[in-house]
Amino acid sequence: MEAPLYSNPLFDPSAPNRGALLAFWVGPRHLAGDDGHLYDAVADMLADLGWTSLVIVRGRQEPDEAAEDRQVLRSTILHISPDTLRWAQWVLPDEPFHLGGLPIAWQVSARSDASSPFAEWSAYFTPGIPGEVLIDFVLALGACDHPTAALTGPEAVLDAVTAQGWLRDADEPHSTAMHPTFASRLSLSEVPPLIQDADPRVLTTEPDETRPFAWQAWAEPAMGAPYVWAASFGASVPHDLVAAFAASLSSTAPVLRRVLPESTRDRLLRAPAS
């Protein structure tokens, strides 16, 4: 896709609503950001799938205080699939922990038994990740009959990105791939702390021991630059689901954007949507 570069933000002063943002088709996808509405994009899709949403509010209320005056300390939104085997939680207001210096926005989890109160795996996504990529991951999760069953091996993940022109790392060809510009990477590496997973090694690993391996992905426009986004998958996340994420992340299809990330706008090609 070839298009002239424009400044960001992109305003149309002639529009009936003066100052309205222009819409552009943008690529590459992995650097396009979340367009400023990561929650709405995913939540709308979950609603279309029939997932139930619940608002979880945690706060403090004095004995004689009216309910409407209660001080809200934290609030998250939980979306649950009809079979209750999978759920997605918008946790950004809580900011429980960070990946690559960015707070977690979405946590997606699954279990094989609806009677179990615990997730067998979880995956974590920060702001800035393209909504299309997270949507494709959740769609793949919703489409599978057994959300915790492993159907493929790790090669499926690497094959998904190399089919779109990504390169395998010369030193770690069986575990790491990157975009040819080196701006984004996907790696099978040690699970970061606080990633919830049913793999018992996650809880029993000593500080000086090697932790279980799982897929990690991130966009770093330049060496040492702040991350645009990051994603971390628990050790028990099926590789075929990560492959769906990887295929969407590396897709060459442009995405619609009105708001571009400041750190990557000069790397993006864009063409007016109308």
Short mmCIF file of C-alpha atoms in Angstrom, two decimals:
data_model
loop_
_atom_site.label_atom_id
_atom_site.label_comp_id
_atom_site.label_asym_id
_atom_site.label_seq_id
_atom_site.Cartn_x
_atom_site.Cartn_y
_atom_site.Cartn_z
CA MET A 1 0.00 0.00 0.00
CA GLU A 2 1.51 3.33 -1.05
CA ALA A 3 0.19 6.63 0.23
CA PRO A 4 1.47 10.08 1.15
CA LEU A 5 2.32 10.70 4.78
CA TYR A 6 0.18 13.06 6.81
CA SER A 7 0.62 14.68 10.18
CA ASN A 8 -1.15 13.34 13.27
CA PRO A 9 -3.85 13.97 14.35
CA LEU A 10 -5.66 14.20 11.01
CA PHE A 11 -8.38 16.86 10.99
CA ASP A 12 -10.84 17.80 8.25
CA PRO A 13 -11.62 21.53 8.69
CA SER A 14 -14.23 21.41 5.91
CA ALA A 15 -16.33 18.70 7.57
CA PRO A 16 -19.80 19.67 8.88
CA ASN A 17 -18.47 18.94 12.36
CA ARG A 18 -15.38 21.14 12.17
CA GLY A 19 -12.35 19.49 13.65
CA ALA A 20 -13.61 15.98 12.98
CA LEU A 21 -10.88 13.39 12.59
CA LEU A 22 -10.28 11.98 9.13
CA ALA A 23 -10.34 8.21 8.63
CA PHE A 24 -7.36 6.56 6.97
CA TRP A 25 -6.44 3.05 5.93
CA VAL A 26 -3.15 2.36 7.69
CA GLY A 27 -0.36 -0.21 7.59
CA PRO A 28 1.58 -2.04 8.83
CA ARG A 29 -0.99 -3.27 11.30
CA HIS A 30 1.42 -4.12 14.10
CA LEU A 31 2.41 -0.45 14.44
CA ALA A 32 -1.04 1.10 13.86
CA GLY A 33 -2.04 1.37 17.54
CA ASP A 34 -5.51 0.86 18.98
CA ASP A 35 -7.17 4.03 17.56
CA GLY A 36 -7.97 5.17 21.08
CA HIS A 37 -10.91 2.80 21.59
CA LEU A 38 -9.48 -0.60 22.47
CA TYR A 39 -12.23 -1.31 24.98
CA ASP A 40 -15.14 -0.45 22.68
CA ALA A 41 -13.75 -2.42 19.75
CA VAL A 42 -13.41 -5.64 21.74
CA ALA A 43 -16.50 -5.19 23.93
CA ASP A 44 -18.75 -4.62 20.92
CA MET A 45 -17.49 -7.83 19.34
CA LEU A 46 -18.05 -9.78 22.57
CA ALA A 47 -21.60 -8.45 22.77
CA ASP A 48 -22.22 -9.63 19.21
CA LEU A 49 -21.03 -13.10 20.27
CA GLY A 50 -23.55 -13.15 23.10
CA TRP A 51 -21.07 -12.76 25.95
CA THR A 52 -22.51 -11.35 29.18
CA SER A 53 -20.90 -8.26 30.71
CA LEU A 54 -20.66 -7.50 34.42
CA VAL A 55 -19.25 -4.39 36.08
CA ILE A 56 -17.14 -5.17 39.13
CA VAL A 57 -16.80 -2.20 41.46
CA ARG A 58 -14.58 -2.10 44.50
CA GLY A 59 -14.67 0.90 46.74
CA ARG A 60 -15.16 2.29 50.23
CA GLN A 61 -18.38 3.44 51.84
CA GLU A 62 -18.75 4.95 55.28
CA PRO A 63 -21.52 3.51 57.51
CA ASP A 64 -23.81 6.53 57.15
CA GLU A 65 -22.83 7.36 53.59
CA ALA A 66 -25.31 7.16 50.70
CA ALA A 67 -24.57 4.56 48.03
CA GLU A 68 -24.13 7.24 45.36
CA ASP A 69 -21.46 8.90 47.49
CA ARG A 70 -19.36 5.77 47.82
CA GLN A 71 -15.74 6.26 46.86
CA VAL A 72 -14.91 3.96 43.94
CA LEU A 73 -11.34 2.77 44.21
CA ARG A 74 -11.29 0.27 41.38
CA SER A 75 -13.67 -0.91 38.71
CA THR A 76 -13.31 -3.49 35.97
CA ILE A 77 -15.66 -4.98 33.39
CA LEU A 78 -15.93 -8.75 33.00
CA HIS A 79 -17.26 -10.38 29.83
CA ILE A 80 -18.25 -14.07 30.08
CA SER A 81 -18.99 -16.48 27.23
CA PRO A 82 -22.36 -18.29 27.15
CA ASP A 83 -20.70 -21.58 28.18
CA THR A 84 -18.74 -19.77 30.94
CA LEU A 85 -15.53 -21.51 29.84
CA ARG A 86 -13.90 -18.31 28.62
CA TRP A 87 -13.92 -14.73 29.76
CA ALA A 88 -12.28 -11.39 29.04
CA GLN A 89 -11.75 -8.67 31.61
CA TRP A 90 -11.04 -5.00 31.01
CA VAL A 91 -8.61 -4.37 33.85
CA LEU A 92 -6.99 -1.09 32.82
CA PRO A 93 -8.65 0.92 35.64
CA ASP A 94 -6.98 -1.44 38.13
CA GLU A 95 -3.55 -1.53 36.48
CA PRO A 96 -2.60 -4.68 38.43
CA PHE A 97 0.81 -4.94 36.82
CA HIS A 98 2.74 -3.85 33.76
CA LEU A 99 4.29 -5.42 30.67
CA GLY A 100 7.13 -3.55 29.02
CA GLY A 101 6.34 -0.49 31.11
CA LEU A 102 2.69 -0.45 30.00
CA PRO A 103 -0.37 -1.29 32.14
CA ILE A 104 -2.48 -4.30 31.31
CA ALA A 105 -5.71 -3.40 29.49
CA TRP A 106 -7.33 -6.76 28.68
CA GLN A 107 -6.92 -10.14 30.40
CA VAL A 108 -8.40 -13.10 28.52
CA SER A 109 -8.79 -16.46 30.31
CA ALA A 110 -10.21 -19.95 29.79
CA ARG A 111 -10.95 -23.16 31.66
CA SER A 112 -12.06 -26.65 30.63
CA ASP A 113 -14.56 -27.22 33.46
CA ALA A 114 -17.31 -24.71 34.25
CA SER A 115 -17.39 -25.93 37.87
CA SER A 116 -13.79 -24.84 38.46
CA PRO A 117 -13.36 -21.31 39.84
CA PHE A 118 -9.87 -21.02 38.35
CA ALA A 119 -8.60 -20.24 34.86
CA GLU A 120 -6.30 -22.80 33.28
CA TRP A 121 -4.58 -20.07 31.31
CA SER A 122 -4.63 -16.31 30.84
CA ALA A 123 -3.30 -13.92 28.22
CA TYR A 124 -2.57 -10.24 28.79
CA PHE A 125 -2.65 -7.27 26.42
CA THR A 126 -1.64 -3.65 27.00
CA PRO A 127 -3.10 -0.48 25.48
CA GLY A 128 -1.77 0.27 22.01
CA ILE A 129 -2.25 -3.23 20.66
CA PRO A 130 -4.35 -3.13 17.48
CA GLY A 131 -7.93 -4.00 18.36
CA GLU A 132 -8.20 -6.16 15.24
CA VAL A 133 -5.48 -8.46 16.57
CA LEU A 134 -7.10 -8.93 19.96
CA ILE A 135 -10.49 -9.44 18.31
CA ASP A 136 -9.11 -12.19 16.06
CA PHE A 137 -7.57 -13.90 19.08
CA VAL A 138 -10.87 -13.85 20.99
CA LEU A 139 -12.81 -14.98 17.90
CA ALA A 140 -10.48 -17.98 17.62
CA LEU A 141 -10.99 -18.66 21.32
CA GLY A 142 -14.76 -18.49 20.93
CA ALA A 143 -14.73 -20.80 17.91
CA CYS A 144 -12.83 -23.68 19.53
CA ASP A 145 -14.75 -26.47 21.26
CA HIS A 146 -12.09 -27.04 23.91
CA PRO A 147 -10.41 -23.74 24.83
CA THR A 148 -7.64 -25.38 26.84
CA ALA A 149 -6.76 -28.23 24.46
CA ALA A 150 -3.46 -28.07 22.57
CA LEU A 151 -4.07 -28.88 18.91
CA THR A 152 -0.78 -27.73 17.37
CA GLY A 153 2.83 -27.13 18.31
CA PRO A 154 4.84 -23.90 18.53
CA GLU A 155 5.86 -24.08 14.86
CA ALA A 156 2.30 -23.06 13.94
CA VAL A 157 2.90 -19.67 15.56
CA LEU A 158 6.13 -19.02 13.69
CA ASP A 159 4.64 -20.29 10.44
CA ALA A 160 1.78 -17.81 10.81
CA VAL A 161 4.12 -14.79 10.80
CA THR A 162 6.75 -16.04 8.37
CA ALA A 163 3.95 -16.65 5.85
CA GLN A 164 3.43 -12.87 5.98
CA GLY A 165 7.10 -12.01 5.45
CA TRP A 166 8.37 -11.93 9.03
CA LEU A 167 11.85 -13.31 9.61
CA ARG A 168 13.02 -16.00 11.98
CA ASP A 169 15.76 -14.93 14.33
CA ALA A 170 19.11 -16.29 13.11
CA ASP A 171 20.16 -17.27 16.63
CA GLU A 172 16.77 -18.62 17.77
CA PRO A 173 14.97 -19.74 14.60
CA HIS A 174 12.62 -22.13 16.43
CA SER A 175 11.41 -19.66 19.02
CA THR A 176 11.64 -16.08 17.75
CA ALA A 177 10.47 -14.13 14.71
CA MET A 178 10.43 -10.44 13.90
CA HIS A 179 9.14 -7.97 11.36
CA PRO A 180 11.80 -7.14 8.73
CA THR A 181 12.09 -3.63 10.22
CA PHE A 182 12.80 -5.21 13.65
CA ALA A 183 10.06 -3.02 15.14
CA SER A 184 7.94 -5.94 16.40
CA ARG A 185 8.86 -9.35 17.76
CA LEU A 186 7.23 -12.61 18.77
CA SER A 187 9.19 -14.92 21.04
CA LEU A 188 8.76 -18.17 22.95
CA SER A 189 10.59 -17.21 26.12
CA GLU A 190 10.38 -17.21 29.89
CA VAL A 191 7.01 -16.24 31.33
CA PRO A 192 7.17 -12.88 33.12
CA PRO A 193 6.22 -12.75 36.81
CA LEU A 194 2.52 -12.49 37.74
CA ILE A 195 1.27 -14.27 34.61
CA GLN A 196 -1.47 -16.61 35.86
CA ASP A 197 -1.43 -20.15 34.56
CA ALA A 198 -2.35 -23.68 35.63
CA ASP A 199 1.18 -24.90 34.91
CA PRO A 200 2.42 -25.68 38.43
CA ARG A 201 5.94 -24.56 37.54
CA VAL A 202 4.69 -20.98 37.40
CA LEU A 203 4.09 -21.09 41.17
CA THR A 204 6.93 -23.37 42.23
CA THR A 205 9.84 -21.90 40.27
CA GLU A 206 12.49 -20.46 42.54
CA PRO A 207 13.93 -17.00 41.76
CA ASP A 208 17.18 -18.51 40.45
CA GLU A 209 15.45 -21.17 38.32
CA THR A 210 14.28 -20.95 34.73
CA ARG A 211 10.58 -20.19 34.50
CA PRO A 212 8.23 -21.97 32.05
CA PHE A 213 8.33 -20.73 28.46
CA ALA A 214 5.39 -19.08 26.71
CA TRP A 215 4.74 -16.67 23.87
CA GLN A 216 5.51 -12.98 24.32
CA ALA A 217 5.00 -10.24 21.70
CA TRP A 218 5.78 -6.55 21.61
CA ALA A 219 6.38 -3.53 19.39
CA GLU A 220 9.50 -1.46 20.02
CA PRO A 221 9.99 1.10 17.22
CA ALA A 222 13.70 1.54 18.02
CA MET A 223 16.17 -0.14 20.32
CA GLY A 224 15.53 1.15 23.82
CA ALA A 225 12.43 3.14 22.81
CA PRO A 226 9.22 2.81 24.86
CA TYR A 227 7.03 -0.08 23.77
CA VAL A 228 3.98 0.72 21.64
CA TRP A 229 2.23 -2.35 23.07
CA ALA A 230 3.02 -5.71 24.64
CA ALA A 231 1.26 -9.06 24.98
CA SER A 232 2.01 -12.06 27.16
CA PHE A 233 0.47 -15.53 26.96
CA GLY A 234 0.51 -18.02 29.82
CA ALA A 235 2.44 -21.26 29.38
CA SER A 236 -0.80 -23.25 28.91
CA VAL A 237 -2.33 -21.08 26.16
CA PRO A 238 -2.83 -23.41 23.15
CA HIS A 239 -0.41 -22.66 20.34
CA ASP A 240 -3.20 -22.62 17.75
CA LEU A 241 -4.79 -19.66 19.54
CA VAL A 242 -1.48 -17.81 19.65
CA ALA A 243 -1.11 -18.62 15.94
CA ALA A 244 -4.44 -16.86 15.28
CA PHE A 245 -3.10 -13.82 17.14
CA ALA A 246 0.18 -14.00 15.19
CA ALA A 247 -1.55 -14.29 11.82
CA SER A 248 -3.63 -11.20 12.53
CA LEU A 249 -0.67 -9.26 13.93
CA SER A 250 1.43 -9.89 10.82
CA SER A 251 -1.42 -9.43 8.34
CA THR A 252 -0.65 -7.05 5.49
CA ALA A 253 -4.28 -5.93 5.28
CA PRO A 254 -4.60 -2.23 6.26
CA VAL A 255 -6.72 -1.14 9.21
CA LEU A 256 -8.97 1.88 9.62
CA ARG A 257 -7.56 4.59 11.90
CA ARG A 258 -8.34 8.14 13.00
CA VAL A 259 -5.73 8.36 15.74
CA LEU A 260 -2.13 7.25 15.14
CA PRO A 261 0.54 6.43 17.73
CA GLU A 262 2.95 9.31 18.12
CA SER A 263 5.94 6.95 18.21
CA THR A 264 5.16 5.13 14.96
CA ARG A 265 3.27 7.59 12.77
CA ASP A 266 6.35 8.24 10.60
CA ARG A 267 6.62 4.51 9.91
CA LEU A 268 3.03 4.13 8.74
CA LEU A 269 1.66 4.23 5.24
CA ARG A 270 -1.84 5.59 5.01
CA ALA A 271 -4.43 6.38 2.41
CA PRO A 272 -7.69 8.35 2.89
CA ALA A 273 -10.63 6.08 3.56
CA SER A 274 -12.92 8.21 1.41
#
